[in-house]
Amino acid sequence: MLRVRGLTVGYGGEPVIDGVDLDLEAGRFASLIGPSGSGKTSILRVVTSLMQPLHGSVELDLDARDIGFLFQDDALLPWRTVRQNVTLGLKIRDVAFGDADTQADDWLTRLGLEGFGDRYPGQLSGGQRKRVAIAQVLALSPKLLLMDEPFAALDAIVRTRITQDLLDWVEREQLTVLLVTHDLEEAISVSDEVHVLSQGPRATIRARHTIDIPRPRNVLKVRRHPDFGPLLQTLWDELAGEVAEEGIAT
Amino acid sequence: MTAETQRSGSRVSTAASPRPGRTRAIRRALALLVLLAVWETLSRIGWLDPFYVPPPSSVGRVIVDLVTTGQLWPHLGATATAAFAGLLLGVVLGIGLGFAAALSPLVADLLEPVMILLNAIPRVILAPLFVIWLGIGLASKLALATILVTVLIFFAVYNGIKEVDRRLVERIQTLGGGRSVLVREVYVPSVTAWVMGNFKVAVGFAFTGAVVGEFVASSRGLGYLLQFAQSTYNAALTIALILIIMTFVLVLFAVAERLERRLLAWRYL
């Protein structure tokens, strides 16, 4: 579904990532982990054309409209109601107004925000805003979902609940997902494969791991799976090695 | 799926009793009454020279006379016409030029120094020039009110567009929206917020422009009456006119505030 070849991305001609190859098959959940500044976000930005690469190519087996991008922050349009924010993408796609509203309300109900349609984002909590952002993206029925540390700003409980809700949906709909995170446990809990980026600048993929923990998964119980501990240790060592090589910390 | 507990909703309903506000209003009204009573008494017993500081009763009489004889209305009408027309023209020009400068670097290069200069100087110094160019009728005071408002709104719009939230722009782009969606969903609401945030100041500026324009040279309007009162050393009329202008501007502020709350409802939750 997604083929990245020799991707080099940088700012001001200086590569942040250099020659990254990445393949993502349909229906797989992949995570991209790496130290801060390793250019994880840049890869997602290139895939969604928010950014142009210096070199390399991105091939997609789908239309750009079938990509959903869940950002790190939950910037919703503050002057639009929750419902209007959710219908935004639908209306851009010319879904009739009444249909869009019905679909938006269905999504809000599904995400536990029934009756919140007429509120403004400023009236919601961080977790609720994140759910609206998820509804905004999922309402467009994306085939490929890109996520850039979407839950980083949430507290542990809210984060676990939203992650589980999203994971349930992804498993049911067999969505293809590329998640950028620096939370190793999160990466193992939700993914089929984890790609480890080296320390930037000129970061590249250093290791790839397949995670064969059966689905459906429970993000809390999955930590008790026998594979979880050793995988976490391996990822930890790889990342710590990266940071140590840079001479910052161990 | 479960929702997180809703934030206590403190911004939706503040359950404070109305008493503190009312008490404050009563205290202030009492203080004003005491001040007026002292002023009146001092004037009557001869401690204040009524030539310079006429008692409140004289000022009140002047106001009542202005209203009941109907003398006030043509002047108020003239000032209000110039101010409202200047406000409208200034807002339209300011938004137009602001958008043009934000979207075209060429326009920005040409306009920015002019606007910065006009913003830095007290723009009322242009009043005599407008009188020479446009005469003592509506045109010169309209021009002054317009230029005062235009510069203010220009910067509100220009900076508003330049500092528009990039995250919202990217959000629209990844949802598949083009330029027209961006303008409708992000730029216009952002600019509305910036303009409305400056609207009360703009109303004040429009009135300043109109009254100062009249003060410099005109044949009617509150500024003209003020000029007349000053040249005849009529302190009671001067104070009466100042009070009338203040009241009128305060009423307009209240209207502007309601408009702001309506247009920016999402901010006042």
Short mmCIF file of C-alpha atoms in Angstrom, two decimals:
data_model
loop_
_atom_site.label_atom_id
_atom_site.label_comp_id
_atom_site.label_asym_id
_atom_site.label_seq_id
_atom_site.Cartn_x
_atom_site.Cartn_y
_atom_site.Cartn_z
CA MET A 1 0.00 0.00 0.00
CA LEU A 2 2.86 2.34 0.81
CA ARG A 3 6.40 2.12 -0.59
CA VAL A 4 9.02 4.60 0.49
CA ARG A 5 12.35 4.40 -1.34
CA GLY A 6 15.57 6.23 -0.55
CA LEU A 7 13.67 9.02 1.16
CA THR A 8 15.89 11.94 2.13
CA VAL A 9 14.23 14.86 3.87
CA GLY A 10 15.81 17.96 5.27
CA TYR A 11 15.54 21.58 6.11
CA GLY A 12 17.86 24.05 4.39
CA GLY A 13 19.55 21.27 2.39
CA GLU A 14 20.75 19.45 5.53
CA PRO A 15 19.20 15.95 5.61
CA VAL A 16 17.36 15.03 8.78
CA ILE A 17 16.62 11.58 7.45
CA ASP A 18 18.75 10.03 4.74
CA GLY A 19 17.76 7.17 2.46
CA VAL A 20 14.85 5.65 4.35
CA ASP A 21 13.12 2.61 2.81
CA LEU A 22 9.78 1.57 4.22
CA ASP A 23 7.13 -0.86 2.98
CA LEU A 24 3.70 -1.09 4.44
CA GLU A 25 1.30 -3.77 3.29
CA ALA A 26 -2.45 -3.30 3.35
CA GLY A 27 -4.02 -4.09 6.70
CA ARG A 28 -0.76 -3.82 8.67
CA PHE A 29 -0.21 -1.61 11.67
CA ALA A 30 3.34 -0.22 11.66
CA SER A 31 5.04 2.01 14.17
CA LEU A 32 7.99 4.26 13.57
CA ILE A 33 10.03 4.93 16.68
CA GLY A 34 13.20 6.90 17.13
CA PRO A 35 14.93 9.55 19.20
CA SER A 36 13.69 13.14 19.06
CA GLY A 37 14.95 14.87 15.96
CA SER A 38 15.22 11.65 13.97
CA GLY A 39 12.72 12.96 11.40
CA LYS A 40 9.83 10.63 12.21
CA THR A 41 7.25 13.35 11.63
CA SER A 42 8.94 14.44 8.38
CA ILE A 43 8.23 11.02 6.86
CA LEU A 44 4.50 11.41 7.52
CA ARG A 45 4.56 14.96 6.19
CA VAL A 46 6.13 13.80 2.94
CA VAL A 47 3.56 11.01 2.55
CA THR A 48 0.75 13.57 2.90
CA SER A 49 2.48 16.09 0.59
CA LEU A 50 2.75 18.70 3.34
CA MET A 51 6.47 18.60 2.63
CA GLN A 52 8.68 17.87 -0.40
CA PRO A 53 11.58 15.41 -0.06
CA LEU A 54 15.15 16.25 -1.11
CA HIS A 55 15.48 12.82 -2.75
CA GLY A 56 13.62 9.56 -2.96
CA SER A 57 10.10 8.53 -3.73
CA VAL A 58 6.82 7.72 -2.05
CA GLU A 59 4.50 5.34 -3.89
CA LEU A 60 0.94 4.86 -2.78
CA ASP A 61 -1.59 2.30 -4.00
CA LEU A 62 -4.41 4.64 -3.18
CA ASP A 63 -5.79 8.09 -3.79
CA ALA A 64 -4.52 10.94 -1.61
CA ARG A 65 -8.14 11.28 -0.43
CA ASP A 66 -7.94 7.86 1.19
CA ILE A 67 -5.23 8.97 3.61
CA GLY A 68 -6.24 10.16 7.06
CA PHE A 69 -3.74 12.16 9.10
CA LEU A 70 -4.12 12.42 12.86
CA PHE A 71 -1.85 15.18 14.13
CA GLN A 72 0.01 15.45 17.38
CA ASP A 73 -2.01 18.44 18.58
CA ASP A 74 -5.78 18.59 18.53
CA ALA A 75 -6.14 21.88 16.68
CA LEU A 76 -9.80 22.04 15.71
CA LEU A 77 -11.42 25.10 14.17
CA PRO A 78 -12.30 27.05 17.34
CA TRP A 79 -15.05 29.00 15.56
CA ARG A 80 -16.88 25.90 14.39
CA THR A 81 -18.98 23.59 16.53
CA VAL A 82 -17.91 20.03 17.19
CA ARG A 83 -20.34 18.80 14.54
CA GLN A 84 -19.09 21.34 12.00
CA ASN A 85 -15.52 20.26 12.70
CA VAL A 86 -16.40 16.62 12.12
CA THR A 87 -18.32 17.36 8.92
CA LEU A 88 -15.53 19.56 7.57
CA GLY A 89 -13.83 16.82 5.54
CA LEU A 90 -17.18 15.34 4.46
CA LYS A 91 -18.30 18.70 3.10
CA ILE A 92 -14.99 19.18 1.33
CA ARG A 93 -15.84 15.88 -0.35
CA ASP A 94 -19.29 17.18 -1.31
CA VAL A 95 -21.29 14.90 0.97
CA ALA A 96 -24.75 16.48 1.20
CA PHE A 97 -25.20 18.62 4.31
CA GLY A 98 -27.88 16.48 5.97
CA ASP A 99 -25.97 13.26 5.33
CA ALA A 100 -22.77 14.78 6.65
CA ASP A 101 -24.52 15.85 9.86
CA THR A 102 -26.00 12.38 10.34
CA GLN A 103 -22.62 10.73 9.78
CA ALA A 104 -20.94 13.20 12.13
CA ASP A 105 -23.47 12.49 14.88
CA ASP A 106 -23.00 8.74 14.37
CA TRP A 107 -19.26 9.19 14.81
CA LEU A 108 -19.65 11.36 17.88
CA THR A 109 -21.91 8.73 19.42
CA ARG A 110 -19.45 5.98 18.55
CA LEU A 111 -16.67 7.94 20.25
CA GLY A 112 -18.70 8.65 23.37
CA LEU A 113 -19.48 12.26 22.53
CA GLU A 114 -23.23 11.98 22.01
CA GLY A 115 -24.92 15.34 22.50
CA PHE A 116 -21.70 17.30 22.15
CA GLY A 117 -22.34 18.27 18.51
CA ASP A 118 -23.37 21.83 19.25
CA ARG A 119 -20.51 22.59 21.62
CA TYR A 120 -17.41 24.51 20.61
CA PRO A 121 -13.93 22.97 20.94
CA GLY A 122 -13.12 25.47 23.69
CA GLN A 123 -15.78 23.80 25.85
CA LEU A 124 -14.21 20.34 25.66
CA SER A 125 -11.46 18.63 27.61
CA GLY A 126 -8.22 17.60 25.91
CA GLY A 127 -9.39 14.00 25.60
CA GLN A 128 -12.73 15.05 24.13
CA ARG A 129 -11.01 17.31 21.61
CA LYS A 130 -8.80 14.41 20.61
CA ARG A 131 -11.89 12.26 20.07
CA VAL A 132 -13.38 14.97 17.85
CA ALA A 133 -10.13 15.05 15.84
CA ILE A 134 -10.36 11.25 15.49
CA ALA A 135 -14.00 11.50 14.36
CA GLN A 136 -13.01 14.19 11.84
CA VAL A 137 -10.45 11.85 10.28
CA LEU A 138 -12.30 8.51 10.54
CA ALA A 139 -15.54 9.98 9.18
CA LEU A 140 -13.76 10.15 5.82
CA SER A 141 -13.25 6.36 5.87
CA PRO A 142 -9.51 6.49 5.23
CA LYS A 143 -7.78 3.35 4.01
CA LEU A 144 -4.40 4.47 5.29
CA LEU A 145 -4.23 6.18 8.67
CA LEU A 146 -1.13 8.19 9.56
CA MET A 147 -0.74 9.21 13.19
CA ASP A 148 1.89 11.54 14.61
CA GLU A 149 2.14 10.92 18.37
CA PRO A 150 -1.59 11.64 18.57
CA PHE A 151 -1.97 10.87 22.26
CA ALA A 152 1.24 12.34 23.63
CA ALA A 153 -0.49 15.19 25.43
CA LEU A 154 -3.11 13.06 27.20
CA ASP A 155 -2.97 11.65 30.70
CA ALA A 156 -2.41 7.91 31.09
CA ILE A 157 -6.01 6.82 31.66
CA VAL A 158 -7.54 8.89 28.87
CA ARG A 159 -4.70 7.85 26.63
CA THR A 160 -5.25 4.15 27.26
CA ARG A 161 -8.99 4.42 26.66
CA ILE A 162 -8.67 6.35 23.42
CA THR A 163 -5.89 4.08 22.17
CA GLN A 164 -8.07 1.04 22.86
CA ASP A 165 -11.08 2.58 21.10
CA LEU A 166 -9.00 3.44 18.08
CA LEU A 167 -7.30 0.05 18.05
CA ASP A 168 -10.69 -1.72 18.15
CA TRP A 169 -11.80 0.29 15.13
CA VAL A 170 -8.57 -0.30 13.23
CA GLU A 171 -8.79 -4.07 13.84
CA ARG A 172 -12.44 -4.24 12.87
CA GLU A 173 -11.99 -2.22 9.68
CA GLN A 174 -8.54 -3.71 8.95
CA LEU A 175 -7.11 -0.26 8.36
CA THR A 176 -3.50 0.21 7.36
CA VAL A 177 -1.77 2.39 9.92
CA LEU A 178 1.57 4.13 10.25
CA LEU A 179 2.06 5.46 13.76
CA VAL A 180 4.91 7.75 14.80
CA THR A 181 5.64 7.56 18.50
CA HIS A 182 8.47 7.60 20.95
CA ASP A 183 6.53 5.52 23.44
CA LEU A 184 8.02 2.02 23.07
CA GLU A 185 5.27 0.26 25.03
CA GLU A 186 2.60 1.91 22.94
CA ALA A 187 4.41 0.88 19.76
CA ILE A 188 4.55 -2.80 20.83
CA SER A 189 0.97 -2.83 22.16
CA VAL A 190 -0.68 -1.75 18.94
CA SER A 191 1.66 -2.68 16.07
CA ASP A 192 2.34 -5.59 13.75
CA GLU A 193 5.76 -4.18 12.96
CA VAL A 194 8.07 -1.62 14.53
CA HIS A 195 10.69 0.33 12.57
CA VAL A 196 13.46 1.94 14.58
CA LEU A 197 15.04 5.13 13.29
CA SER A 198 18.61 6.03 14.20
CA GLN A 199 19.57 9.33 15.80
CA GLY A 200 19.48 12.25 13.35
CA PRO A 201 20.76 14.14 11.49
CA ARG A 202 20.98 11.73 8.55
CA ALA A 203 18.79 9.28 10.41
CA THR A 204 17.97 6.01 8.74
CA ILE A 205 16.04 2.87 9.65
CA ARG A 206 18.25 0.91 11.98
CA ALA A 207 16.13 -2.09 12.82
CA ARG A 208 12.75 -3.66 12.05
CA HIS A 209 10.80 -5.98 14.31
CA THR A 210 7.70 -8.03 13.66
CA ILE A 211 5.27 -8.38 16.54
CA ASP A 212 3.32 -11.61 16.44
CA ILE A 213 1.05 -11.02 19.40
CA PRO A 214 -2.44 -12.17 18.27
CA ARG A 215 -5.30 -9.77 17.68
CA PRO A 216 -7.69 -8.48 18.88
CA ARG A 217 -5.48 -6.93 21.51
CA ASN A 218 -6.18 -5.24 24.78
CA VAL A 219 -3.62 -2.47 25.27
CA LEU A 220 -3.33 -3.22 28.98
CA LYS A 221 -3.35 -7.04 28.90
CA VAL A 222 -0.95 -7.18 25.97
CA ARG A 223 1.83 -6.15 28.32
CA ARG A 224 1.56 -9.54 30.03
CA HIS A 225 2.22 -11.43 26.81
CA PRO A 226 5.53 -13.37 27.01
CA ASP A 227 6.92 -11.61 23.91
CA PHE A 228 6.29 -8.14 25.31
CA GLY A 229 9.11 -7.89 27.85
CA PRO A 230 11.93 -9.15 25.61
CA LEU A 231 10.75 -6.91 22.73
CA LEU A 232 10.65 -3.89 24.98
CA GLN A 233 14.18 -4.66 26.18
CA THR A 234 15.44 -5.00 22.60
CA LEU A 235 13.85 -1.72 21.47
CA TRP A 236 15.10 0.00 24.58
CA ASP A 237 18.67 -1.17 23.98
CA GLU A 238 18.57 -0.10 20.36
CA LEU A 239 17.28 3.36 21.14
CA ALA A 240 19.55 3.83 24.14
CA GLY A 241 22.46 2.79 21.91
CA GLU A 242 21.45 5.45 19.40
CA VAL A 243 21.34 8.15 21.99
CA ALA A 244 24.61 6.94 23.59
CA GLU A 245 26.37 7.05 20.24
CA GLU A 246 25.44 10.69 20.06
CA GLY A 247 27.08 11.11 23.44
CA ILE A 248 24.04 12.71 25.04
CA ALA A 249 23.00 10.20 27.67
CA THR A 250 22.70 6.51 28.33
CA MET B 1 -16.68 3.62 23.98
CA THR B 2 -16.55 5.95 26.89
CA ALA B 3 -16.12 9.65 27.18
CA GLU B 4 -13.76 11.30 29.59
CA THR B 5 -15.41 13.18 32.36
CA GLN B 6 -16.46 16.51 31.06
CA ARG B 7 -14.56 19.52 32.24
CA SER B 8 -16.66 21.08 34.93
CA GLY B 9 -18.22 23.50 32.45
CA SER B 10 -17.28 26.51 34.50
CA ARG B 11 -17.22 28.66 31.39
CA VAL B 12 -20.76 27.67 30.49
CA SER B 13 -22.43 28.81 33.67
CA THR B 14 -20.84 30.80 36.42
CA ALA B 15 -23.17 30.37 39.34
CA ALA B 16 -22.11 33.56 41.09
CA SER B 17 -24.86 35.69 42.60
CA PRO B 18 -25.62 38.98 40.84
CA ARG B 19 -25.09 40.92 44.06
CA PRO B 20 -21.44 41.97 43.80
CA GLY B 21 -22.09 43.63 40.41
CA ARG B 22 -25.20 45.39 41.67
CA THR B 23 -23.52 46.56 44.86
CA ARG B 24 -20.66 47.97 42.82
CA ALA B 25 -23.07 49.81 40.52
CA ILE B 26 -24.95 51.29 43.47
CA ARG B 27 -21.69 52.42 45.11
CA ARG B 28 -20.52 54.07 41.92
CA ALA B 29 -23.86 55.81 41.35
CA LEU B 30 -23.77 57.11 44.93
CA ALA B 31 -20.20 58.38 44.51
CA LEU B 32 -21.25 60.22 41.34
CA LEU B 33 -24.24 61.77 43.11
CA VAL B 34 -22.06 62.93 46.00
CA LEU B 35 -19.54 64.43 43.55
CA LEU B 36 -22.31 66.29 41.70
CA ALA B 37 -23.82 67.54 44.97
CA VAL B 38 -20.47 68.83 46.23
CA TRP B 39 -19.76 70.47 42.87
CA GLU B 40 -23.21 72.11 42.84
CA THR B 41 -22.83 73.36 46.43
CA LEU B 42 -19.32 74.74 45.88
CA SER B 43 -20.57 76.55 42.80
CA ARG B 44 -23.58 78.03 44.59
CA ILE B 45 -21.67 79.29 47.64
CA GLY B 46 -19.19 80.94 45.29
CA TRP B 47 -16.11 78.78 45.94
CA LEU B 48 -16.04 77.73 42.27
CA ASP B 49 -16.25 80.42 39.58
CA PRO B 50 -19.25 79.43 37.40
CA PHE B 51 -17.51 81.08 34.45
CA TYR B 52 -14.89 78.31 34.49
CA VAL B 53 -16.74 75.56 36.34
CA PRO B 54 -20.48 75.99 35.88
CA PRO B 55 -22.61 73.94 38.32
CA PRO B 56 -24.08 70.61 37.14
CA SER B 57 -27.56 72.18 37.11
CA SER B 58 -26.46 74.70 34.44
CA VAL B 59 -24.83 71.97 32.37
CA GLY B 60 -27.99 69.89 32.74
CA ARG B 61 -30.12 72.81 31.63
CA VAL B 62 -27.95 73.28 28.54
CA ILE B 63 -28.32 69.60 27.66
CA VAL B 64 -32.10 69.72 28.14
CA ASP B 65 -32.26 72.90 26.00
CA LEU B 66 -30.17 71.32 23.25
CA VAL B 67 -32.47 68.32 23.18
CA THR B 68 -35.88 70.02 23.60
CA THR B 69 -35.24 72.82 21.10
CA GLY B 70 -34.06 70.21 18.63
CA GLN B 71 -30.78 72.07 18.12
CA LEU B 72 -28.76 68.99 18.95
CA TRP B 73 -30.10 66.62 16.31
CA PRO B 74 -28.73 68.12 13.07
CA HIS B 75 -25.28 68.38 14.67
CA LEU B 76 -25.40 64.91 16.16
CA GLY B 77 -26.66 63.63 12.82
CA ALA B 78 -23.81 65.30 10.95
CA THR B 79 -21.16 63.87 13.28
CA ALA B 80 -22.75 60.42 13.36
CA THR B 81 -23.01 60.35 9.56
CA ALA B 82 -19.33 61.18 9.15
CA ALA B 83 -18.32 58.73 11.87
CA PHE B 84 -20.41 55.80 10.62
CA ALA B 85 -19.48 56.38 6.99
CA GLY B 86 -15.82 56.66 8.02
CA LEU B 87 -16.11 53.50 10.10
CA LEU B 88 -17.68 51.55 7.25
CA LEU B 89 -15.25 52.87 4.65
CA GLY B 90 -12.29 52.37 6.96
CA VAL B 91 -13.25 48.78 7.77
CA VAL B 92 -13.82 47.93 4.10
CA LEU B 93 -10.57 49.62 3.00
CA GLY B 94 -8.62 48.15 5.90
CA ILE B 95 -9.84 44.61 5.19
CA GLY B 96 -9.25 44.98 1.44
CA LEU B 97 -5.75 46.41 1.80
CA GLY B 98 -4.90 44.00 4.60
CA PHE B 99 -5.88 40.98 2.50
CA ALA B 100 -4.06 42.38 -0.54
CA ALA B 101 -0.86 42.96 1.45
CA ALA B 102 -1.04 39.55 3.12
CA LEU B 103 -1.56 37.71 -0.16
CA SER B 104 0.75 39.76 -2.43
CA PRO B 105 4.35 40.50 -1.41
CA LEU B 106 4.44 43.36 -3.94
CA VAL B 107 1.45 45.08 -2.33
CA ALA B 108 2.95 44.43 1.11
CA ASP B 109 6.27 46.04 0.08
CA LEU B 110 4.46 49.14 -1.14
CA LEU B 111 1.84 49.46 1.59
CA GLU B 112 3.69 48.47 4.73
CA PRO B 113 5.98 51.54 5.01
CA VAL B 114 3.06 53.89 4.34
CA MET B 115 0.90 52.19 6.95
CA ILE B 116 3.71 52.04 9.49
CA LEU B 117 4.31 55.76 9.01
CA LEU B 118 0.60 56.55 9.28
CA ASN B 119 0.38 54.36 12.36
CA ALA B 120 3.33 56.08 14.03
CA ILE B 121 2.12 59.65 13.65
CA PRO B 122 -0.93 61.19 15.33
CA ARG B 123 -3.12 60.96 12.27
CA VAL B 124 -5.30 63.91 13.32
CA ILE B 125 -2.47 66.20 12.13
CA LEU B 126 -3.74 65.42 8.64
CA ALA B 127 -7.01 67.22 9.39
CA PRO B 128 -5.92 70.69 8.15
CA LEU B 129 -4.68 69.16 4.90
CA PHE B 130 -8.00 67.38 4.32
CA VAL B 131 -9.85 70.66 4.94
CA ILE B 132 -7.68 72.40 2.31
CA TRP B 133 -8.19 69.56 -0.16
CA LEU B 134 -11.82 68.65 0.48
CA GLY B 135 -13.41 71.75 2.00
CA ILE B 136 -15.33 72.11 5.28
CA GLY B 137 -18.18 69.76 4.37
CA LEU B 138 -18.67 66.08 5.01
CA ALA B 139 -15.77 64.96 2.81
CA SER B 140 -12.88 66.23 4.93
CA LYS B 141 -14.09 64.78 8.25
CA LEU B 142 -15.11 61.57 6.52
CA ALA B 143 -11.58 61.33 5.13
CA LEU B 144 -10.06 61.82 8.58
CA ALA B 145 -12.35 59.23 10.23
CA THR B 146 -11.65 56.81 7.38
CA ILE B 147 -7.88 57.07 7.57
CA LEU B 148 -7.91 56.63 11.36
CA VAL B 149 -9.93 53.44 11.04
CA THR B 150 -8.23 52.10 7.89
CA VAL B 151 -4.76 51.99 9.45
CA LEU B 152 -6.06 50.21 12.55
CA ILE B 153 -8.02 47.58 10.60
CA PHE B 154 -5.23 47.15 8.03
CA PHE B 155 -2.81 45.98 10.70
CA ALA B 156 -5.44 43.80 12.37
CA VAL B 157 -6.13 42.00 9.09
CA TYR B 158 -2.56 41.95 7.76
CA ASN B 159 -1.10 40.55 10.97
CA GLY B 160 -4.14 38.34 11.46
CA ILE B 161 -3.57 36.60 8.13
CA LYS B 162 0.20 36.42 8.52
CA GLU B 163 -0.14 34.87 11.96
CA VAL B 164 -2.98 32.53 11.09
CA ASP B 165 -2.62 29.19 12.85
CA ARG B 166 -0.51 27.02 10.48
CA ARG B 167 -1.83 23.89 12.13
CA LEU B 168 -5.37 24.75 11.03
CA VAL B 169 -4.14 25.39 7.49
CA GLU B 170 -2.45 21.97 7.40
CA ARG B 171 -5.54 20.36 8.88
CA ILE B 172 -7.66 21.68 6.01
CA GLN B 173 -5.05 20.58 3.48
CA THR B 174 -4.87 17.02 4.78
CA LEU B 175 -8.68 16.85 4.79
CA GLY B 176 -8.49 17.66 1.09
CA GLY B 177 -9.51 21.34 1.18
CA GLY B 178 -8.22 23.81 -1.40
CA ARG B 179 -7.75 27.54 -1.35
CA SER B 180 -11.44 28.43 -1.25
CA VAL B 181 -12.06 26.14 1.72
CA LEU B 182 -9.03 27.65 3.47
CA VAL B 183 -10.33 31.17 2.94
CA ARG B 184 -13.83 30.26 4.11
CA GLU B 185 -12.95 28.05 7.05
CA VAL B 186 -9.71 29.59 8.32
CA TYR B 187 -8.86 33.02 6.92
CA VAL B 188 -12.25 34.72 7.07
CA PRO B 189 -13.03 33.56 10.65
CA SER B 190 -9.49 34.48 11.77
CA VAL B 191 -9.80 37.92 10.23
CA THR B 192 -13.28 38.38 11.71
CA ALA B 193 -11.84 37.66 15.13
CA TRP B 194 -9.02 40.16 14.63
CA VAL B 195 -11.29 42.87 13.22
CA MET B 196 -13.93 42.44 15.92
CA GLY B 197 -11.21 42.49 18.56
CA ASN B 198 -10.36 45.98 17.31
CA PHE B 199 -13.90 47.08 16.53
CA LYS B 200 -14.53 49.08 19.67
CA VAL B 201 -11.28 50.95 19.18
CA ALA B 202 -12.33 51.54 15.56
CA VAL B 203 -15.66 53.04 16.69
CA GLY B 204 -13.75 55.39 18.99
CA PHE B 205 -11.34 56.30 16.19
CA ALA B 206 -14.19 57.01 13.76
CA PHE B 207 -15.74 59.41 16.25
CA THR B 208 -12.41 61.03 17.00
CA GLY B 209 -11.87 61.58 13.28
CA ALA B 210 -15.32 63.07 12.74
CA VAL B 211 -15.25 65.36 15.79
CA VAL B 212 -11.67 66.55 15.26
CA GLY B 213 -12.42 67.15 11.58
CA GLU B 214 -15.36 69.32 12.62
CA PHE B 215 -13.33 71.02 15.29
CA VAL B 216 -10.70 72.11 12.76
CA ALA B 217 -13.16 73.56 10.29
CA SER B 218 -16.80 72.86 9.55
CA SER B 219 -20.26 74.38 9.54
CA ARG B 220 -22.10 71.73 11.54
CA GLY B 221 -21.57 68.77 13.85
CA LEU B 222 -20.71 68.26 17.52
CA GLY B 223 -17.10 69.26 16.84
CA TYR B 224 -18.30 72.48 15.27
CA LEU B 225 -20.51 73.17 18.33
CA LEU B 226 -17.54 72.45 20.58
CA GLN B 227 -15.41 74.87 18.61
CA PHE B 228 -18.17 77.46 18.88
CA ALA B 229 -18.52 76.90 22.65
CA GLN B 230 -14.77 77.21 23.14
CA SER B 231 -14.46 80.41 21.10
CA THR B 232 -17.31 82.01 23.06
CA TYR B 233 -15.87 80.80 26.40
CA ASN B 234 -19.10 78.91 27.11
CA ALA B 235 -17.92 76.35 29.67
CA ALA B 236 -21.43 74.99 30.35
CA LEU B 237 -21.99 74.23 26.66
CA THR B 238 -18.49 72.74 26.36
CA ILE B 239 -19.04 70.37 29.28
CA ALA B 240 -22.55 69.54 28.02
CA LEU B 241 -21.17 68.63 24.59
CA ILE B 242 -18.37 66.54 26.07
CA LEU B 243 -20.96 64.62 28.10
CA ILE B 244 -23.20 64.16 25.05
CA ILE B 245 -20.29 62.82 22.95
CA MET B 246 -19.20 60.52 25.78
CA THR B 247 -22.71 59.14 26.19
CA PHE B 248 -23.13 58.57 22.47
CA VAL B 249 -19.79 56.76 22.17
CA LEU B 250 -20.57 54.62 25.21
CA VAL B 251 -23.89 53.58 23.65
CA LEU B 252 -22.03 52.67 20.47
CA PHE B 253 -19.49 50.69 22.49
CA ALA B 254 -22.32 48.69 24.00
CA VAL B 255 -23.71 47.98 20.53
CA ALA B 256 -20.22 47.04 19.27
CA GLU B 257 -19.80 44.72 22.24
CA ARG B 258 -23.07 42.94 21.48
CA LEU B 259 -22.04 42.59 17.84
CA GLU B 260 -18.68 41.17 18.92
CA ARG B 261 -20.34 38.66 21.23
CA ARG B 262 -22.66 37.59 18.46
CA LEU B 263 -19.99 37.23 15.78
CA LEU B 264 -17.43 35.66 18.11
CA ALA B 265 -19.90 33.54 20.08
CA TRP B 266 -17.33 30.74 20.26
CA ARG B 267 -15.06 32.95 22.34
CA TYR B 268 -17.66 33.77 24.97
CA LEU B 269 -18.62 30.35 26.20
#
